[in-house]
Short mmCIF file of C-alpha atoms in Angstrom, two decimals:
data_model
loop_
_atom_site.label_atom_id
_atom_site.label_comp_id
_atom_site.label_asym_id
_atom_site.label_seq_id
_atom_site.Cartn_x
_atom_site.Cartn_y
_atom_site.Cartn_z
CA MET A 95 -39.01 18.14 -45.55
CA LYS A 96 -39.45 21.82 -44.47
CA LYS A 97 -37.40 21.09 -41.30
CA ASN A 98 -34.73 19.51 -43.06
CA LEU A 99 -34.20 22.48 -45.70
CA TYR A 100 -34.20 25.10 -42.93
CA PHE A 101 -31.52 22.98 -41.16
CA ILE A 102 -29.47 22.84 -44.59
CA ILE A 103 -29.94 26.82 -44.80
CA ILE A 104 -28.63 27.22 -41.36
CA LEU A 105 -25.65 25.26 -41.97
CA LEU A 106 -24.65 26.84 -44.81
CA VAL A 107 -25.24 30.16 -43.26
CA PHE A 108 -22.88 29.14 -40.33
CA PHE A 109 -20.38 27.76 -42.85
CA ALA A 110 -20.31 31.30 -44.71
CA LEU A 111 -19.81 33.10 -41.96
CA SER A 112 -17.20 30.85 -40.61
CA HIS A 113 -15.09 31.33 -43.81
CA LEU A 114 -15.83 35.15 -43.61
CA LEU A 115 -14.26 35.15 -40.02
CA ASN A 116 -11.41 33.08 -41.07
CA THR A 117 -10.65 35.12 -43.88
CA ALA A 118 -10.89 38.34 -41.99
CA GLY A 119 -8.67 36.94 -39.15
CA GLY A 120 -6.16 35.57 -41.50
CA GLN A 121 -5.31 39.23 -43.09
CA ASN A 122 -3.55 39.98 -39.85
CA ASN A 123 -0.54 38.25 -40.48
CA GLU A 124 1.44 39.95 -37.52
CA VAL A 125 -1.12 38.50 -35.01
CA ASN A 126 -0.86 35.01 -36.67
CA ASP A 127 2.92 35.06 -36.83
CA LEU A 128 2.81 35.96 -32.96
CA ILE A 129 0.32 33.10 -32.28
CA MET A 130 2.27 30.45 -34.05
CA GLU A 131 5.63 31.60 -32.92
CA SER A 132 4.04 31.52 -29.10
CA PHE A 133 2.57 27.97 -29.94
CA LYS A 134 5.75 26.50 -31.41
CA GLN A 135 7.78 27.62 -28.20
CA SER A 136 5.01 26.26 -25.96
CA ILE A 137 5.38 22.80 -28.02
CA THR A 138 9.17 22.86 -27.75
CA THR A 139 9.01 23.21 -23.93
CA LEU A 140 6.51 20.55 -23.58
CA LYS A 141 8.27 18.34 -25.69
CA SER A 142 11.59 18.42 -23.39
CA VAL A 143 9.28 17.99 -20.64
CA SER A 144 7.65 15.10 -22.15
CA GLU A 145 10.86 13.48 -22.74
CA GLN A 146 11.93 13.23 -19.38
CA ASN A 147 8.38 12.49 -17.73
CA PRO A 148 5.88 11.04 -20.55
CA ILE A 149 3.41 9.61 -18.31
CA THR A 150 3.19 12.69 -16.19
CA VAL A 151 2.66 14.94 -19.34
CA LEU A 152 0.07 12.37 -20.47
CA ILE A 153 -1.89 12.30 -17.35
CA VAL A 154 -1.67 16.39 -17.00
CA PHE A 155 -2.74 16.56 -20.63
CA SER A 156 -5.48 14.15 -20.51
CA LEU A 157 -6.99 15.33 -17.09
CA SER A 158 -6.71 19.33 -17.81
CA PHE A 159 -8.45 18.84 -21.31
CA PHE A 160 -11.40 16.71 -19.57
CA ILE A 161 -11.86 19.06 -16.99
CA LEU A 162 -11.85 22.03 -18.95
CA THR A 163 -14.22 20.58 -21.45
CA VAL A 164 -16.59 19.29 -18.68
CA LEU A 165 -16.90 22.96 -17.29
CA TYR A 166 -18.08 24.12 -20.65
CA LEU A 167 -14.75 26.09 -21.82
CA PRO A 168 -15.36 26.80 -25.54
CA PHE A 169 -12.71 26.29 -27.90
CA THR A 170 -10.46 23.91 -25.78
CA ALA A 171 -10.37 21.21 -28.21
CA SER A 172 -8.99 23.50 -31.03
CA ALA A 173 -5.55 24.04 -29.06
CA TYR A 174 -5.15 20.65 -27.30
CA VAL A 175 -5.83 18.55 -30.51
CA LEU A 176 -3.10 20.47 -31.95
CA PHE A 177 -0.74 19.71 -29.00
CA ALA A 178 -1.81 16.01 -29.11
CA GLY A 179 -0.25 15.74 -32.81
CA ALA A 180 2.63 17.74 -31.63
CA LEU A 181 3.41 15.71 -28.47
CA PHE A 182 2.42 12.23 -29.15
CA GLY A 183 2.61 12.27 -32.99
CA PHE A 184 0.00 11.41 -35.58
CA TYR A 185 -0.93 7.77 -34.62
CA LYS A 186 -1.00 7.89 -30.91
CA GLY A 187 -2.34 11.48 -30.91
CA VAL A 188 -5.38 10.54 -33.00
CA ILE A 189 -6.05 7.32 -30.76
CA LEU A 190 -5.71 8.96 -27.70
CA PHE A 191 -7.64 12.54 -28.82
CA THR A 192 -10.51 10.84 -30.31
CA PHE A 193 -11.37 8.88 -27.47
CA LEU A 194 -10.54 11.76 -24.90
CA LEU A 195 -12.47 14.01 -26.70
CA THR A 196 -15.60 11.92 -27.02
CA LEU A 197 -15.76 11.00 -23.21
CA ALA A 198 -15.16 14.55 -22.31
CA TYR A 199 -18.00 15.71 -24.65
CA THR A 200 -20.52 12.79 -23.16
CA CYS A 201 -19.65 13.91 -19.69
CA SER A 202 -20.64 17.28 -20.50
CA PHE A 203 -23.52 15.97 -22.07
CA LEU A 204 -24.67 14.13 -19.35
CA LEU A 205 -23.99 16.93 -16.90
CA THR A 206 -26.40 19.25 -18.70
CA ARG A 207 -28.91 16.80 -18.71
CA MET A 208 -28.65 16.45 -14.94
CA ILE A 209 -28.54 19.95 -14.09
CA PHE A 210 -30.82 21.48 -16.70
CA TYR A 211 -33.01 19.02 -18.14
CA LYS A 212 -35.65 19.27 -15.26
CA PHE A 213 -35.48 23.07 -15.27
CA PHE A 214 -35.98 23.30 -19.03
CA LYS A 215 -39.06 21.19 -18.84
CA ALA A 216 -40.55 23.16 -15.99
CA LYS A 217 -39.86 26.54 -17.51
CA THR A 218 -40.24 26.28 -21.17
CA LYS A 219 -43.54 26.48 -23.01
CA SER A 220 -44.92 23.68 -24.51
CA LYS A 221 -44.47 24.82 -28.14
CA ILE A 222 -40.68 24.82 -27.53
CA GLN A 223 -40.83 21.39 -26.03
CA ASN A 224 -42.81 20.22 -29.06
CA ILE A 225 -40.00 21.62 -31.15
CA VAL A 226 -37.28 19.69 -29.13
CA LYS A 227 -39.36 16.32 -29.39
CA GLY A 228 -39.49 16.66 -33.04
CA PHE A 229 -35.66 17.39 -33.41
CA GLU A 230 -35.40 14.02 -30.88
CA LYS A 231 -37.02 11.75 -33.38
CA ASP A 232 -33.83 11.97 -35.81
CA GLY A 233 -31.70 13.75 -33.37
CA TRP A 234 -28.56 11.72 -34.31
CA ILE A 235 -28.65 12.73 -37.99
CA TYR A 236 -28.75 16.48 -36.92
CA LEU A 237 -26.32 15.70 -34.43
CA LEU A 238 -23.93 14.10 -36.80
CA SER A 239 -24.30 16.84 -39.30
CA ILE A 240 -23.38 19.34 -36.53
CA ARG A 241 -20.44 17.22 -35.63
CA PHE A 242 -19.01 16.81 -39.27
CA SER A 243 -19.27 20.56 -39.76
CA ALA A 244 -17.55 21.83 -36.69
CA ILE A 245 -18.87 25.21 -37.13
CA ILE A 246 -20.61 25.28 -33.60
CA PRO A 247 -18.30 24.95 -30.40
CA GLY A 248 -18.63 21.60 -28.97
CA VAL A 249 -19.75 22.66 -25.48
CA VAL A 250 -22.60 24.36 -26.94
CA VAL A 251 -23.66 21.23 -28.80
CA ASN A 252 -23.27 19.21 -25.69
CA THR A 253 -25.36 21.66 -23.81
CA GLY A 254 -28.01 21.54 -26.33
CA MET A 255 -28.22 17.87 -26.80
CA GLY A 256 -28.46 17.46 -23.10
CA ILE A 257 -31.88 19.08 -22.97
CA THR A 258 -32.90 16.33 -25.02
CA GLN A 259 -33.47 12.65 -24.54
CA ILE A 260 -31.28 11.36 -26.92
CA PRO A 261 -29.76 8.20 -25.51
CA THR A 262 -26.50 8.40 -24.12
CA TRP A 263 -24.93 5.60 -26.52
CA GLN A 264 -26.09 7.35 -29.66
CA PHE A 265 -24.71 10.46 -28.59
CA TYR A 266 -21.40 8.63 -27.63
CA LEU A 267 -21.12 7.00 -31.08
CA VAL A 268 -22.21 9.77 -33.16
CA THR A 269 -19.78 11.95 -31.46
CA GLN A 270 -16.95 9.62 -31.90
CA LEU A 271 -17.74 9.48 -35.75
CA GLY A 272 -18.67 12.85 -36.32
CA THR A 273 -15.55 14.39 -34.74
CA LEU A 274 -13.03 11.73 -36.04
CA PRO A 275 -12.20 13.72 -39.44
CA HIS A 276 -11.56 17.02 -37.41
CA VAL A 277 -9.40 15.06 -34.90
CA ILE A 278 -7.55 13.27 -37.91
CA ALA A 279 -6.76 16.50 -39.82
CA TYR A 280 -5.62 18.67 -36.78
CA VAL A 281 -3.56 15.78 -35.10
CA TYR A 282 -1.75 15.65 -38.49
CA ALA A 283 -1.26 19.38 -38.65
CA GLY A 284 -0.13 19.41 -34.90
CA SER A 285 2.45 16.64 -36.04
CA LYS A 286 3.83 18.74 -38.67
CA ILE A 287 3.50 22.11 -36.86
CA GLU A 288 7.31 22.79 -37.37
CA GLU A 289 6.55 23.28 -41.19
CA ILE A 290 3.36 25.35 -40.78
CA ASP A 291 4.08 29.26 -40.76
CA ASN A 292 0.42 30.43 -40.56
CA LEU A 293 -2.69 29.66 -38.83
CA ASN A 294 -4.55 29.80 -42.22
CA ASN A 295 -2.44 26.73 -43.49
CA ILE A 296 -3.35 24.28 -41.07
CA VAL A 297 -6.72 23.45 -42.72
CA SER A 298 -6.64 23.38 -46.51
CA PRO A 299 -9.52 25.03 -48.52
CA ASN A 300 -10.14 21.41 -49.91
CA PHE A 301 -11.16 20.11 -46.38
CA PHE A 302 -13.17 22.88 -45.54
CA LEU A 303 -15.17 21.88 -48.89
CA LEU A 304 -14.95 18.10 -47.40
CA LEU A 305 -16.58 19.23 -44.14
CA ILE A 306 -19.48 20.93 -46.23
CA ILE A 307 -20.03 17.78 -47.99
CA LEU A 308 -19.82 15.70 -44.81
CA ALA A 309 -22.36 18.08 -42.90
CA LEU A 310 -24.90 17.98 -45.51
CA LEU A 311 -24.84 14.30 -46.61
CA PRO A 312 -26.53 12.87 -43.65
CA ILE A 313 -29.57 15.31 -43.93
CA LEU A 314 -29.61 14.75 -47.96
CA LEU A 315 -29.72 11.12 -47.38
CA LYS A 316 -32.54 11.37 -44.91
CA MET A 317 -34.33 13.53 -47.15
CA LEU A 318 -34.07 10.87 -50.01
CA SER A 319 -34.95 8.13 -47.87
CA GLU A 320 -38.11 10.01 -46.70
CA TYR A 321 -38.95 10.72 -50.40
CA LEU A 322 -38.28 7.15 -51.54
CA ILE A 323 -41.02 5.85 -48.55
CA GLN A 324 -43.60 8.39 -50.00
CA PHE A 325 -43.12 7.34 -53.59
CA LYS A 326 -43.41 3.65 -52.39
CA ARG A 327 -46.70 4.34 -50.42
CA LYS A 328 -47.99 6.49 -53.14
CA PHE A 329 -47.22 3.68 -55.82
CA LYS A 330 -48.86 1.02 -53.52
CA LYS A 331 -52.14 3.04 -53.50
CA GLU A 332 -52.22 3.44 -57.01
#
């Protein structure tokens, strides 16, 4: 129970820090306007190229994102998901990017496991390894919460999960589900990028609140199930 409460507190702290950073960054309107103008110009250029060579643009887009993500470059997805919406439209963009993102994250996860897992086991103390093992027991629940929250860069999550023994199929499915709300929201924003004047308008406060609820929901359900199991056992003894 304490482990779950600690995790909830950490999530809420990260959400608060993320909100403060976004608020502080949003006050610099000149920088935001410059970024949006540059982004829109890039979209216009890429759209014209895509009309002439759609297959080439699709291949370059997919391969470049995959390579940069597998090489642990953070914040790659944030830009690419907007480009996906702007270049391919909402429905095609969501289908393409949700599978591309999940595949790239899974390969990043497997690469970490191949390179660092044995090193981690050899160099870390048993106490730290016991903490990791305790995390592995319900690792998919914590991973789902983190994916829903999107407050920790994806490559950081992939690296952290790579030193655990969570099954690859479990990592893939949870990542696919956990990143889907963000993919849908940002692809939609990318498809309507001409109507957006400010970076802060890409995601609404209501969506931010939804992320908090989604992130906390798996942990709260886990805590509720544990409580019901304990209550049932206690009831049987009496």
